[in-house]
Amino acid sequence: MKLKNPPVNSLSLELLTELVISLEKLENDKTFRGIILTSDCPGVFSAGLDLTEMCGKNPAHYAEYWKAMQELWLRLYLSNLVLIAAINGASPAGGCLISLTCDYRVLADNPKYVIGLNETLLGIIAPFWFKDTLMNTIGHRASELALQLGILFPPAEALQVGMVDKVVPEDQVQSTALSVMAQWLSIPDHARQLTKNMMRKPTADRLVKHRDSDIQNFVSFISRDSIQKSLQVYLGKLRQKKG
């Protein structure tokens, strides 16, 4: 499955919705047992949340957008399919989150392909379920440093901290993901699925239980004048770069 929302695979409302629908189709078709998730945009896996969805819109739109983000995370995190991220580009913030929901991560060895939850650098906060996903992957202390400092890890450091499982030359990312997939598919599905659920369900249940309050928190935070201003400044800088 290739993410294709040029130029940087921002997680727009449309992309989030299409991803959920595609996942549902594949999960309901018993001929599919696994997905390799990768990018069709050169140099970027996904730049994460689409800031234009969070800027200058009304509270109802923010709520709809955040609900779609929650839905995608829940679907990916608890998927019965084997999910392998073939990370062939930079993966900050929401892009990192999507890769962390997968069962296994293969990252291309390119110093520009950084990965991490860098929300604090933009003056925003990674929600508790982003934090939980990271903590389940790299542990408490490493998460504490990574989240507070908004660290974007280059490949060797991402491997060292356990954010990815393998770093390989760029031209070997897909073939490595395929051979890893073969290893995962050699395990009986039922036993693997139950084990995955046992490991992950308590984390997912926390969001399910607090889903509405998480949406309210997001909407009230993103609607603040100060946050809207800083997002506008940041978007302005991005547009200047493009220009």
mmCIF file of N, CA, C and O in Angstrom, residues 75-150:
data_model
loop_
_atom_site.group_PDB
_atom_site.id
_atom_site.type_symbol
_atom_site.label_atom_id
_atom_site.label_comp_id
_atom_site.label_asym_id
_atom_site.label_seq_id
_atom_site.Cartn_x
_atom_site.Cartn_y
_atom_site.Cartn_z
ATOM 1 N N ARG A 75 -7.382 1.469 13.899
ATOM 2 C CA ARG A 75 -7.427 0.441 12.843
ATOM 3 C C ARG A 75 -6.061 -0.186 12.617
ATOM 4 O O ARG A 75 -5.935 -1.404 12.496
ATOM 5 N N LEU A 76 -5.041 0.683 12.507
ATOM 6 C CA LEU A 76 -3.694 0.179 12.246
ATOM 7 C C LEU A 76 -3.140 -0.577 13.447
ATOM 8 O O LEU A 76 -2.579 -1.659 13.312
ATOM 9 N N TYR A 77 -3.324 0.005 14.624
ATOM 10 C CA TYR A 77 -2.687 -0.534 15.833
ATOM 11 C C TYR A 77 -3.232 -1.919 16.199
ATOM 12 O O TYR A 77 -2.503 -2.767 16.694
ATOM 13 N N LEU A 78 -4.522 -2.133 15.924
ATOM 14 C CA LEU A 78 -5.152 -3.404 16.284
ATOM 15 C C LEU A 78 -5.409 -4.310 15.078
ATOM 16 O O LEU A 78 -6.122 -5.298 15.181
ATOM 17 N N SER A 79 -4.840 -3.945 13.936
ATOM 18 C CA SER A 79 -5.123 -4.718 12.721
ATOM 19 C C SER A 79 -4.724 -6.192 12.867
ATOM 20 O O SER A 79 -3.665 -6.504 13.422
ATOM 21 N N ASN A 80 -5.572 -7.081 12.355
ATOM 22 C CA ASN A 80 -5.260 -8.517 12.344
ATOM 23 C C ASN A 80 -4.217 -8.864 11.291
ATOM 24 O O ASN A 80 -3.627 -9.941 11.317
ATOM 25 N N LEU A 81 -4.013 -7.950 10.344
ATOM 26 C CA LEU A 81 -3.024 -8.183 9.293
ATOM 27 C C LEU A 81 -1.619 -7.941 9.844
ATOM 28 O O LEU A 81 -1.447 -7.203 10.814
ATOM 29 N N VAL A 82 -0.625 -8.543 9.200
ATOM 30 C CA VAL A 82 0.764 -8.182 9.504
ATOM 31 C C VAL A 82 1.048 -6.866 8.777
ATOM 32 O O VAL A 82 0.857 -6.774 7.566
ATOM 33 N N LEU A 83 1.472 -5.843 9.526
ATOM 34 C CA LEU A 83 1.781 -4.548 8.918
ATOM 35 C C LEU A 83 3.282 -4.300 9.015
ATOM 36 O O LEU A 83 3.853 -4.314 10.107
ATOM 37 N N ILE A 84 3.905 -4.102 7.866
ATOM 38 C CA ILE A 84 5.333 -3.792 7.845
ATOM 39 C C ILE A 84 5.534 -2.440 7.175
ATOM 40 O O ILE A 84 5.030 -2.195 6.077
ATOM 41 N N ALA A 85 6.221 -1.539 7.883
ATOM 42 C CA ALA A 85 6.498 -0.214 7.330
ATOM 43 C C ALA A 85 7.820 -0.261 6.572
ATOM 44 O O ALA A 85 8.855 -0.587 7.156
ATOM 45 N N ALA A 86 7.752 0.022 5.277
ATOM 46 C CA ALA A 86 8.960 0.165 4.459
ATOM 47 C C ALA A 86 9.194 1.670 4.326
ATOM 48 O O ALA A 86 8.631 2.327 3.454
ATOM 49 N N ILE A 87 9.994 2.198 5.253
ATOM 50 C CA ILE A 87 10.109 3.659 5.403
ATOM 51 C C ILE A 87 11.183 4.177 4.454
ATOM 52 O O ILE A 87 12.375 4.067 4.712
ATOM 53 N N ASN A 88 10.715 4.739 3.333
ATOM 54 C CA ASN A 88 11.618 5.153 2.255
ATOM 55 C C ASN A 88 11.692 6.680 2.157
ATOM 56 O O ASN A 88 11.759 7.259 1.081
ATOM 57 N N GLY A 89 11.660 7.332 3.333
ATOM 58 C CA GLY A 89 11.750 8.789 3.365
ATOM 59 C C GLY A 89 11.623 9.296 4.790
ATOM 60 O O GLY A 89 11.470 8.507 5.727
ATOM 61 N N ALA A 90 11.684 10.606 4.940
ATOM 62 C CA ALA A 90 11.568 11.220 6.270
ATOM 63 C C ALA A 90 10.201 10.920 6.872
ATOM 64 O O ALA A 90 9.199 10.831 6.166
ATOM 65 N N SER A 91 10.188 10.782 8.198
ATOM 66 C CA SER A 91 8.964 10.333 8.865
ATOM 67 C C SER A 91 8.762 11.054 10.210
ATOM 68 O O SER A 91 8.809 10.432 11.267
ATOM 69 N N PRO A 92 8.523 12.376 10.153
ATOM 70 C CA PRO A 92 8.304 13.109 11.403
ATOM 71 C C PRO A 92 6.854 12.992 11.898
ATOM 72 O O PRO A 92 5.951 12.662 11.124
ATOM 73 N N ALA A 93 6.655 13.242 13.177
ATOM 74 C CA ALA A 93 5.326 13.432 13.793
ATOM 75 C C ALA A 93 4.341 12.319 13.414
ATOM 76 O O ALA A 93 4.588 11.161 13.690
ATOM 77 N N GLY A 94 3.222 12.680 12.772
ATOM 78 C CA GLY A 94 2.200 11.690 12.419
ATOM 79 C C GLY A 94 2.712 10.599 11.495
ATOM 80 O O GLY A 94 2.213 9.470 11.511
ATOM 81 N N GLY A 95 3.732 10.907 10.692
ATOM 82 C CA GLY A 95 4.359 9.884 9.840
ATOM 83 C C GLY A 95 5.052 8.835 10.693
ATOM 84 O O GLY A 95 4.966 7.639 10.433
ATOM 85 N N CYS A 96 5.726 9.322 11.737
ATOM 86 C CA CYS A 96 6.363 8.420 12.694
ATOM 87 C C CYS A 96 5.303 7.570 13.396
ATOM 88 O O CYS A 96 5.466 6.353 13.547
ATOM 89 N N LEU A 97 4.203 8.202 13.807
ATOM 90 C CA LEU A 97 3.135 7.473 14.502
ATOM 91 C C LEU A 97 2.614 6.313 13.648
ATOM 92 O O LEU A 97 2.438 5.200 14.133
ATOM 93 N N ILE A 98 2.380 6.586 12.359
ATOM 94 C CA ILE A 98 1.859 5.538 11.476
ATOM 95 C C ILE A 98 2.849 4.372 11.393
ATOM 96 O O ILE A 98 2.464 3.211 11.467
ATOM 97 N N SER A 99 4.143 4.682 11.289
ATOM 98 C CA SER A 99 5.122 3.590 11.231
ATOM 99 C C SER A 99 5.163 2.830 12.564
ATOM 100 O O SER A 99 5.345 1.612 12.576
ATOM 101 N N LEU A 100 4.978 3.528 13.681
ATOM 102 C CA LEU A 100 5.011 2.869 14.998
ATOM 103 C C LEU A 100 3.826 1.923 15.217
ATOM 104 O O LEU A 100 3.897 1.031 16.059
ATOM 105 N N THR A 101 2.736 2.122 14.477
ATOM 106 C CA THR A 101 1.592 1.205 14.620
ATOM 107 C C THR A 101 1.854 -0.132 13.926
ATOM 108 O O THR A 101 1.145 -1.100 14.165
ATOM 109 N N CYS A 102 2.855 -0.151 13.042
ATOM 110 C CA CYS A 102 3.138 -1.380 12.293
ATOM 111 C C CYS A 102 3.824 -2.399 13.200
ATOM 112 O O CYS A 102 4.316 -2.071 14.273
ATOM 113 N N ASP A 103 3.856 -3.649 12.742
ATOM 114 C CA ASP A 103 4.476 -4.723 13.515
ATOM 115 C C ASP A 103 5.995 -4.707 13.391
ATOM 116 O O ASP A 103 6.705 -5.233 14.250
ATOM 117 N N TYR A 104 6.480 -4.108 12.305
ATOM 118 C CA TYR A 104 7.917 -4.129 12.028
ATOM 119 C C TYR A 104 8.242 -2.946 11.131
ATOM 120 O O TYR A 104 7.454 -2.582 10.260
ATOM 121 N N ARG A 105 9.423 -2.350 11.337
ATOM 122 C CA ARG A 105 9.812 -1.158 10.588
ATOM 123 C C ARG A 105 11.181 -1.346 9.927
ATOM 124 O O ARG A 105 12.160 -1.668 10.612
ATOM 125 N N VAL A 106 11.222 -1.144 8.613
ATOM 126 C CA VAL A 106 12.482 -1.170 7.861
ATOM 127 C C VAL A 106 12.715 0.253 7.345
ATOM 128 O O VAL A 106 11.855 0.811 6.667
ATOM 129 N N LEU A 107 13.879 0.830 7.689
ATOM 130 C CA LEU A 107 14.165 2.223 7.313
ATOM 131 C C LEU A 107 15.337 2.272 6.334
ATOM 132 O O LEU A 107 16.339 1.585 6.515
ATOM 133 N N ALA A 108 15.193 3.107 5.310
ATOM 134 C CA ALA A 108 16.275 3.307 4.337
ATOM 135 C C ALA A 108 17.409 4.096 4.981
ATOM 136 O O ALA A 108 17.177 5.063 5.704
ATOM 137 N N ASP A 109 18.636 3.672 4.698
ATOM 138 C CA ASP A 109 19.816 4.291 5.311
ATOM 139 C C ASP A 109 20.223 5.550 4.546
ATOM 140 O O ASP A 109 21.102 5.529 3.701
ATOM 141 N N ASN A 110 19.548 6.630 4.875
ATOM 142 C CA ASN A 110 19.848 7.933 4.271
ATOM 143 C C ASN A 110 19.766 8.957 5.398
ATOM 144 O O ASN A 110 18.741 9.018 6.084
ATOM 145 N N PRO A 111 20.819 9.740 5.630
ATOM 146 C CA PRO A 111 20.822 10.667 6.779
ATOM 147 C C PRO A 111 19.668 11.675 6.771
ATOM 148 O O PRO A 111 19.308 12.214 7.818
ATOM 149 N N LYS A 112 19.077 11.889 5.599
ATOM 150 C CA LYS A 112 17.936 12.826 5.518
ATOM 151 C C LYS A 112 16.638 12.185 5.998
ATOM 152 O O LYS A 112 15.655 12.877 6.248
ATOM 153 N N TYR A 113 16.613 10.859 6.086
ATOM 154 C CA TYR A 113 15.379 10.155 6.446
ATOM 155 C C TYR A 113 15.268 10.024 7.969
ATOM 156 O O TYR A 113 15.484 8.970 8.545
ATOM 157 N N VAL A 114 14.936 11.159 8.583
ATOM 158 C CA VAL A 114 14.815 11.199 10.046
ATOM 159 C C VAL A 114 13.413 10.748 10.467
ATOM 160 O O VAL A 114 12.463 10.830 9.693
ATOM 161 N N ILE A 115 13.330 10.267 11.712
ATOM 162 C CA ILE A 115 12.055 9.762 12.230
ATOM 163 C C ILE A 115 11.916 10.157 13.700
ATOM 164 O O ILE A 115 12.881 10.104 14.454
ATOM 165 N N GLY A 116 10.704 10.582 14.083
ATOM 166 C CA GLY A 116 10.483 10.923 15.486
ATOM 167 C C GLY A 116 9.210 11.732 15.673
ATOM 168 O O GLY A 116 8.614 12.206 14.704
ATOM 169 N N LEU A 117 8.808 11.860 16.930
ATOM 170 C CA LEU A 117 7.639 12.677 17.282
ATOM 171 C C LEU A 117 8.156 14.044 17.731
ATOM 172 O O LEU A 117 8.555 14.224 18.872
ATOM 173 N N ASN A 118 8.161 14.992 16.791
ATOM 174 C CA ASN A 118 8.809 16.284 17.030
ATOM 175 C C ASN A 118 7.816 17.412 17.326
ATOM 176 O O ASN A 118 8.087 18.585 17.076
ATOM 177 N N GLU A 119 6.646 17.049 17.864
ATOM 178 C CA GLU A 119 5.577 18.030 18.077
ATOM 179 C C GLU A 119 6.010 19.239 18.901
ATOM 180 O O GLU A 119 5.610 20.369 18.624
ATOM 181 N N THR A 120 6.829 19.017 19.940
ATOM 182 C CA THR A 120 7.200 20.154 20.814
ATOM 183 C C THR A 120 7.929 21.245 20.035
ATOM 184 O O THR A 120 7.847 22.418 20.406
ATOM 185 N N LEU A 121 8.618 20.888 18.966
ATOM 186 C CA LEU A 121 9.332 21.896 18.166
ATOM 187 C C LEU A 121 8.358 22.877 17.516
ATOM 188 O O LEU A 121 8.731 24.005 17.188
ATOM 189 N N LEU A 122 7.111 22.443 17.324
ATOM 190 C CA LEU A 122 6.093 23.320 16.725
ATOM 191 C C LEU A 122 5.250 23.997 17.808
ATOM 192 O O LEU A 122 4.260 24.669 17.500
ATOM 193 N N GLY A 123 5.605 23.752 19.081
ATOM 194 C CA GLY A 123 4.821 24.338 20.176
ATOM 195 C C GLY A 123 3.538 23.580 20.465
ATOM 196 O O GLY A 123 2.642 24.099 21.125
ATOM 197 N N ILE A 124 3.428 22.366 19.938
ATOM 198 C CA ILE A 124 2.240 21.548 20.248
ATOM 199 C C ILE A 124 2.671 20.288 20.997
ATOM 200 O O ILE A 124 3.869 20.031 21.158
ATOM 201 N N ILE A 125 1.711 19.515 21.461
ATOM 202 C CA ILE A 125 2.001 18.378 22.332
ATOM 203 C C ILE A 125 1.531 17.094 21.664
ATOM 204 O O ILE A 125 0.430 17.047 21.110
ATOM 205 N N ALA A 126 2.363 16.061 21.746
ATOM 206 C CA ALA A 126 1.930 14.748 21.257
ATOM 207 C C ALA A 126 0.856 14.217 22.212
ATOM 208 O O ALA A 126 1.081 14.172 23.418
ATOM 209 N N PRO A 127 -0.324 13.832 21.716
ATOM 210 C CA PRO A 127 -1.394 13.307 22.573
ATOM 211 C C PRO A 127 -0.953 12.033 23.299
ATOM 212 O O PRO A 127 0.015 11.392 22.895
ATOM 213 N N PHE A 128 -1.707 11.666 24.338
ATOM 214 C CA PHE A 128 -1.294 10.536 25.185
ATOM 215 C C PHE A 128 -1.144 9.240 24.396
ATOM 216 O O PHE A 128 -0.284 8.417 24.687
ATOM 217 N N TRP A 129 -1.971 9.046 23.368
ATOM 218 C CA TRP A 129 -1.881 7.779 22.624
ATOM 219 C C TRP A 129 -0.691 7.755 21.667
ATOM 220 O O TRP A 129 -0.169 6.680 21.367
ATOM 221 N N PHE A 130 -0.222 8.922 21.230
ATOM 222 C CA PHE A 130 1.058 8.977 20.502
ATOM 223 C C PHE A 130 2.173 8.552 21.473
ATOM 224 O O PHE A 130 3.028 7.747 21.149
ATOM 225 N N LYS A 131 2.118 9.149 22.674
ATOM 226 C CA LYS A 131 3.123 8.872 23.713
ATOM 227 C C LYS A 131 3.133 7.384 24.071
ATOM 228 O O LYS A 131 4.188 6.756 24.164
ATOM 229 N N ASP A 132 1.940 6.810 24.261
ATOM 230 C CA ASP A 132 1.841 5.388 24.615
ATOM 231 C C ASP A 132 2.451 4.496 23.526
ATOM 232 O O ASP A 132 3.142 3.521 23.819
ATOM 233 N N THR A 133 2.172 4.837 22.277
ATOM 234 C CA THR A 133 2.679 4.041 21.147
ATOM 235 C C THR A 133 4.206 4.066 21.127
ATOM 236 O O THR A 133 4.856 3.040 20.906
ATOM 237 N N LEU A 134 4.764 5.244 21.366
ATOM 238 C CA LEU A 134 6.228 5.375 21.390
ATOM 239 C C LEU A 134 6.822 4.633 22.588
ATOM 240 O O LEU A 134 7.805 3.900 22.460
ATOM 241 N N MET A 135 6.207 4.804 23.751
ATOM 242 C CA MET A 135 6.703 4.168 24.967
ATOM 243 C C MET A 135 6.699 2.641 24.848
ATOM 244 O O MET A 135 7.618 1.963 25.299
ATOM 245 N N ASN A 136 5.654 2.118 24.226
ATOM 246 C CA ASN A 136 5.573 0.665 24.014
ATOM 247 C C ASN A 136 6.680 0.162 23.093
ATOM 248 O O ASN A 136 6.989 -1.026 23.068
ATOM 249 N N THR A 137 7.252 1.081 22.330
ATOM 250 C CA THR A 137 8.277 0.702 21.350
ATOM 251 C C THR A 137 9.693 0.907 21.882
ATOM 252 O O THR A 137 10.540 0.031 21.747
ATOM 253 N N ILE A 138 9.951 2.069 22.507
ATOM 254 C CA ILE A 138 11.351 2.355 22.892
ATOM 255 C C ILE A 138 11.553 2.495 24.402
ATOM 256 O O ILE A 138 12.663 2.751 24.860
ATOM 257 N N GLY A 139 10.471 2.349 25.192
ATOM 258 C CA GLY A 139 10.617 2.421 26.645
ATOM 259 C C GLY A 139 10.403 3.824 27.194
ATOM 260 O O GLY A 139 10.334 4.799 26.443
ATOM 261 N N HIS A 140 10.308 3.919 28.516
ATOM 262 C CA HIS A 140 9.896 5.167 29.168
ATOM 263 C C HIS A 140 10.941 6.276 29.070
ATOM 264 O O HIS A 140 10.647 7.386 28.644
ATOM 265 N N ARG A 141 12.176 5.988 29.468
ATOM 266 C CA ARG A 141 13.192 7.039 29.529
ATOM 267 C C ARG A 141 13.526 7.577 28.137
ATOM 268 O O ARG A 141 13.620 8.793 27.938
ATOM 269 N N ALA A 142 13.691 6.672 27.182
ATOM 270 C CA ALA A 142 14.003 7.109 25.812
ATOM 271 C C ALA A 142 12.859 7.946 25.244
ATOM 272 O O ALA A 142 13.081 8.937 24.543
ATOM 273 N N SER A 143 11.605 7.578 25.591
ATOM 274 C CA SER A 143 10.436 8.342 25.123
ATOM 275 C C SER A 143 10.401 9.724 25.757
ATOM 276 O O SER A 143 10.053 10.714 25.112
ATOM 277 N N GLU A 144 10.752 9.766 27.050
ATOM 278 C CA GLU A 144 10.753 11.033 27.781
ATOM 279 C C GLU A 144 11.694 12.034 27.093
ATOM 280 O O GLU A 144 11.334 13.182 26.847
ATOM 281 N N LEU A 145 12.886 11.575 26.764
ATOM 282 C CA LEU A 145 13.853 12.441 26.072
ATOM 283 C C LEU A 145 13.358 12.797 24.677
ATOM 284 O O LEU A 145 13.362 13.961 24.280
ATOM 285 N N ALA A 146 12.912 11.772 23.932
ATOM 286 C CA ALA A 146 12.511 11.976 22.534
ATOM 287 C C ALA A 146 11.340 12.947 22.427
ATOM 288 O O ALA A 146 11.323 13.829 21.554
ATOM 289 N N LEU A 147 10.352 12.797 23.325
ATOM 290 C CA LEU A 147 9.143 13.632 23.243
ATOM 291 C C LEU A 147 9.400 15.059 23.705
ATOM 292 O O LEU A 147 8.966 16.016 23.066
ATOM 293 N N GLN A 148 10.099 15.216 24.832
ATOM 294 C CA GLN A 148 10.309 16.579 25.337
ATOM 295 C C GLN A 148 11.210 17.395 24.425
ATOM 296 O O GLN A 148 10.982 18.580 24.214
ATOM 297 N N LEU A 149 12.231 16.739 23.869
ATOM 298 C CA LEU A 149 13.180 17.450 23.012
ATOM 299 C C LEU A 149 12.750 17.454 21.541
ATOM 300 O O LEU A 149 13.392 18.104 20.720
ATOM 301 N N GLY A 150 11.685 16.718 21.231
ATOM 302 C CA GLY A 150 11.212 16.663 19.836
ATOM 303 C C GLY A 150 12.264 16.097 18.895
ATOM 304 O O GLY A 150 12.452 16.579 17.778
#
